[in-house]
XYZ file of C-alpha atoms in Angstrom:
336
model
C 1.527 13.890 194.534
C 2.482 10.517 193.067
C 0.362 8.359 190.737
C -0.940 6.063 193.486
C -2.147 8.963 195.614
C -3.810 10.622 192.628
C -5.646 7.444 191.681
C -6.845 6.987 195.246
C -8.124 10.573 195.400
C -9.915 10.090 192.072
C -11.501 6.877 193.380
C -12.670 8.650 196.528
C -14.150 11.499 194.446
C -16.045 9.086 192.173
C -17.375 7.045 195.098
C -18.390 10.239 196.896
C -20.318 11.459 193.833
C -22.066 8.085 193.485
C -22.911 8.065 197.210
C -24.464 11.533 196.930
C -26.552 10.356 193.965
C -27.774 7.379 196.005
C -28.662 9.535 199.006
C -30.446 12.372 197.185
C -33.834 10.598 196.672
C -34.116 10.124 200.442
C -32.236 13.229 201.573
C -35.230 14.544 203.543
C -35.381 11.403 205.672
C -31.610 11.338 206.163
C -31.641 14.941 207.399
C -34.608 14.169 209.656
C -32.699 11.240 211.178
C -29.664 13.455 211.813
C -31.755 16.184 213.485
C -33.686 13.709 215.640
C -30.478 11.919 216.619
C -28.988 15.216 217.736
C -32.064 15.936 219.861
C -32.094 12.449 221.381
C -28.342 12.172 221.994
C -28.396 13.723 225.521
C -30.986 11.125 226.572
C -28.812 8.382 225.093
C -25.880 9.574 227.205
C -28.042 9.411 230.348
C -29.568 5.990 229.627
C -26.534 4.201 228.177
C -24.781 3.462 231.526
C -27.963 1.835 232.855
C -29.359 -0.005 229.807
C -26.395 -0.402 227.495
C -25.645 1.211 224.131
C -28.061 -0.737 221.896
C -30.923 -1.122 224.396
C -31.025 2.604 225.201
C -30.930 3.506 221.493
C -33.762 1.043 220.817
C -35.853 2.508 223.644
C -35.346 6.041 222.344
C -36.273 4.858 218.853
C -39.594 3.485 220.124
C -40.279 6.640 222.167
C -39.510 8.915 219.215
C -41.756 6.806 216.991
C -44.661 7.142 219.423
C -44.096 10.740 220.472
C -42.789 12.410 217.301
C -42.806 10.507 214.028
C -46.203 8.804 214.247
C -48.105 11.951 215.341
C -46.400 13.967 212.596
C -47.318 11.337 210.011
C -50.946 11.273 211.205
C -51.180 15.076 211.133
C -49.737 15.082 207.606
C -52.296 12.521 206.458
C -55.102 14.492 208.111
C -53.998 17.750 206.497
C -53.630 16.075 203.088
C -57.139 14.604 203.305
C -58.460 17.999 204.397
C -56.855 19.698 201.397
C -58.150 17.004 199.020
C -61.675 17.419 200.405
C -61.390 21.182 199.952
C -60.224 20.823 196.335
C -62.970 18.278 195.593
C -65.495 20.699 197.022
C -64.214 23.410 194.700
C -64.653 21.079 191.724
C -68.269 20.364 192.637
C -69.214 23.996 193.183
C -70.242 26.411 190.463
C -67.432 28.855 191.076
C -68.094 32.491 190.283
C -64.967 34.505 189.593
C -66.751 37.556 188.222
C -65.444 39.735 191.043
C -61.914 38.958 189.866
C -62.506 38.838 186.114
C -64.410 42.129 185.741
C -61.770 44.434 187.307
C -59.053 42.792 185.208
C -61.070 43.346 182.045
C -61.910 46.967 182.997
C -58.296 47.951 183.692
C -56.532 45.955 180.979
C -59.191 45.511 178.315
C -58.329 41.814 178.190
C -61.095 39.288 178.744
C -60.016 36.490 181.095
C -61.799 33.369 182.269
C -60.356 32.544 185.683
C -63.098 30.037 186.438
C -62.290 27.890 183.411
C -58.594 27.949 184.243
C -59.219 26.835 187.827
C -61.637 24.085 186.800
C -59.185 22.901 184.145
C -56.406 22.709 186.744
C -58.632 20.738 189.095
C -60.061 18.432 186.445
C -57.140 16.017 186.559
C -56.966 15.926 190.338
C -58.873 12.671 190.614
C -57.615 11.090 187.398
C -55.833 7.738 187.066
C -52.465 9.435 186.571
C -53.068 11.437 189.733
C -53.908 8.257 191.650
C -50.683 6.623 190.418
C -48.737 9.694 191.483
C -50.283 9.581 194.954
C -49.518 5.854 195.235
C -45.916 6.410 194.185
C -45.509 9.254 196.659
C -47.023 7.188 199.471
C -44.690 4.285 198.693
C -41.693 6.620 198.677
C -42.738 8.101 202.039
C -43.224 4.688 203.660
C -39.807 3.491 202.456
C -38.294 6.763 203.624
C -39.842 6.428 207.079
C -38.414 2.932 207.390
C -34.999 4.272 206.369
C -35.364 7.127 208.868
C -36.021 4.725 211.753
C -33.156 2.453 210.705
C -30.679 5.338 210.468
C -31.949 6.975 213.650
C -31.092 3.899 215.703
C -27.474 3.848 214.526
C -27.059 7.637 214.601
C -28.190 7.750 218.237
C -26.173 4.701 219.251
C -22.902 5.494 217.444
C -22.757 9.304 217.492
C -19.706 9.339 219.758
C -17.903 6.883 217.480
C -18.618 9.115 214.484
C -17.194 12.142 216.293
C -14.075 10.164 217.195
C -13.678 9.040 213.571
C -14.153 12.630 212.389
C -11.484 13.863 214.800
C -9.077 11.125 213.652
C -9.656 11.715 209.922
C -9.594 15.526 210.041
C -6.436 17.002 208.462
C -6.777 20.006 210.770
C -4.993 20.259 214.132
C -6.894 18.652 217.001
C -7.566 22.011 218.680
C -9.138 23.451 215.511
C -11.230 20.338 214.894
C -12.476 20.269 218.489
C -13.408 23.954 218.394
C -15.277 23.516 215.102
C -17.244 20.589 216.554
C -18.017 22.476 219.782
C -19.197 25.571 217.917
C -21.323 23.488 215.541
C -22.979 21.698 218.460
C -23.609 25.015 220.218
C -25.115 26.648 217.134
C -27.277 23.593 216.441
C -28.605 23.758 220.000
C -29.355 27.446 219.520
C -31.302 26.884 216.292
C -33.211 23.776 217.356
C -33.991 24.867 220.903
C -34.167 28.624 220.450
C -36.116 28.793 217.215
C -37.615 25.448 216.269
C -38.919 24.733 219.774
C -40.294 28.247 220.168
C -41.926 28.042 216.715
C -43.640 24.790 217.695
C -44.861 26.238 221.010
C -46.049 29.437 219.321
C -47.818 27.566 216.510
C -49.551 25.138 218.876
C -50.717 27.952 221.175
C -52.083 29.880 218.199
C -53.708 26.699 216.882
C -55.476 26.182 220.207
C -56.879 29.686 219.841
C -58.154 28.948 216.324
C -59.822 25.745 217.548
C -61.448 27.360 220.588
C -62.848 30.320 218.663
C -64.215 28.265 215.781
C -61.812 28.812 212.878
C -62.202 25.915 210.384
C -59.306 23.642 209.344
C -57.378 24.636 212.472
C -55.045 21.590 212.263
C -53.816 22.637 208.831
C -53.375 26.262 209.903
C -51.528 25.155 213.050
C -48.979 23.346 210.887
C -48.637 26.458 208.709
C -48.136 28.649 211.795
C -45.404 26.350 213.106
C -43.556 26.736 209.803
C -44.078 30.517 209.750
C -42.954 30.660 213.381
C -39.478 29.697 212.171
C -39.255 33.043 210.378
C -38.598 36.010 212.703
C -40.962 39.004 212.506
C -43.578 37.097 210.440
C -44.444 34.222 212.779
C -47.948 32.954 213.431
C -49.354 36.508 213.262
C -49.642 36.047 209.489
C -52.381 33.446 210.125
C -54.202 34.298 213.339
C -54.587 37.987 212.437
C -56.451 37.220 209.160
C -58.441 34.622 211.134
C -59.684 37.452 213.351
C -60.809 39.329 210.240
C -62.504 36.151 208.957
C -64.461 35.717 212.189
C -65.470 39.384 212.151
C -66.703 39.172 208.552
C -68.671 36.038 209.418
C -70.471 37.958 212.164
C -68.572 36.338 215.058
C -67.521 39.664 216.580
C -66.974 38.379 220.113
C -64.856 35.459 218.890
C -62.851 37.778 216.619
C -62.047 40.167 219.476
C -61.271 37.300 221.868
C -58.910 35.676 219.346
C -57.171 39.015 218.777
C -56.658 39.501 222.509
C -55.452 35.903 222.907
C -53.007 36.233 220.004
C -51.703 39.612 221.165
C -51.020 38.352 224.681
C -50.498 34.608 225.047
C -49.065 33.897 221.566
C -46.988 37.080 221.410
C -45.536 36.560 224.892
C -44.441 33.034 223.975
C -42.237 34.528 221.250
C -41.058 37.654 223.065
C -39.979 35.865 226.237
C -39.238 32.240 225.375
C -36.989 32.923 222.380
C -34.466 35.229 224.154
C -34.340 32.993 227.234
C -33.684 29.786 225.282
C -31.356 31.290 222.672
C -29.186 33.068 225.252
C -28.751 29.758 227.034
C -26.861 28.339 224.052
C -25.690 30.962 221.578
C -26.745 34.152 219.854
C -28.186 33.635 216.389
C -29.010 36.713 214.336
C -32.539 36.872 212.857
C -30.917 37.479 209.462
C -29.247 34.052 209.718
C -32.599 32.442 210.494
C -34.404 34.167 207.611
C -31.708 33.325 205.039
C -31.332 29.792 206.345
C -35.072 29.051 206.487
C -35.977 30.464 203.070
C -32.848 29.218 201.318
C -33.003 25.838 203.043
C -36.640 25.381 202.069
C -35.808 26.164 198.449
C -32.707 23.964 198.195
C -33.290 21.138 200.677
C -37.076 20.982 200.861
C -39.017 20.699 204.118
C -36.040 19.693 206.276
C -34.243 22.788 205.020
C -36.423 24.736 207.454
C -34.362 23.197 210.247
C -31.026 22.474 208.574
C -30.724 25.704 206.559
C -30.169 28.055 209.536
C -27.667 25.597 211.016
C -25.640 25.584 207.776
C -25.543 29.395 207.522
C -24.702 29.804 211.207
C -22.013 27.095 210.959
C -20.414 29.048 208.095
C -20.174 32.103 210.332
C -18.649 30.035 213.140
C -16.149 28.391 210.744
C -14.959 31.791 209.532
C -14.449 32.912 213.126
C -12.491 29.740 213.924
C -10.289 30.343 210.896
C -9.701 33.931 211.955
C -8.850 32.836 215.504
C -6.276 30.233 214.421
C -4.984 31.417 211.038
C -5.806 35.137 210.919
C -3.157 37.848 210.778
C -1.364 38.286 214.117
C -1.604 42.080 213.798
C -5.417 41.941 213.823
C -5.480 41.615 217.619
C -3.394 44.807 217.863
C -5.797 46.643 215.549
C -8.731 45.617 217.762
């Protein structure tokens, strides 16, 4: 490596680090734009010959705004207002935590005041600093949504150009690069269609059950069930089953039994039958990959990590298999 090449590599590394620092504050919106662009790309391919590259991308941008982004934003605002009303109600009530405090004192001998701790935590909820924090968060979200829409247009319109650039810039042989791209697309389809879509269907179906049988705050719990639906084994059962117990305790025995039957049949069938059908159409993704990807992605990447995390873990597995296929030991095939 000569001096010129080393300087150029150093410049690229510095610019890359600075670019990452610039992107990080709005990483959630960037990831959302990438995921939405991937979902909308097949429609772009169908519409582009009839409307043109920019017009079809603009139409899909408007449709996604109306059908996806705006409803999600409204649901988020509704849930946030519901949570704020719940917290405000807790502040106004004379909370009695004796049922919690007495057993702790009996078993440990330590006197605790849970009520004071809770009221102290809630006391600053409506303060001026809290209002400034909410305003700052709202401003950040609005700017991020604008950035999301801007990026989504270009990601949908120029996805094929990006793939061509990636193929040209890749130092790997063309066959290896093409296989990596094909496997990544396949695994992304499997995660988004086979797990995200099923989680949304399962959560919405369970949410309809909560609404019909009179469980309060059903919009908030529907959103929670969609998120839990991304995690195999746990799913929406973690919410609608306790809701059955809640209805039973409240004296709504018929509603509790009806919700249990509805959850055990309609909601359970949506997971047991839809997930294998959709996943097998694209690729097989182990539940362990989903669990690690969802939990790790949520911790590292925030909300969008729920969707991107499993794709990253599954892509690692596919990359290792591509490496083994092209650069593994020749004798391995004989051993198999």
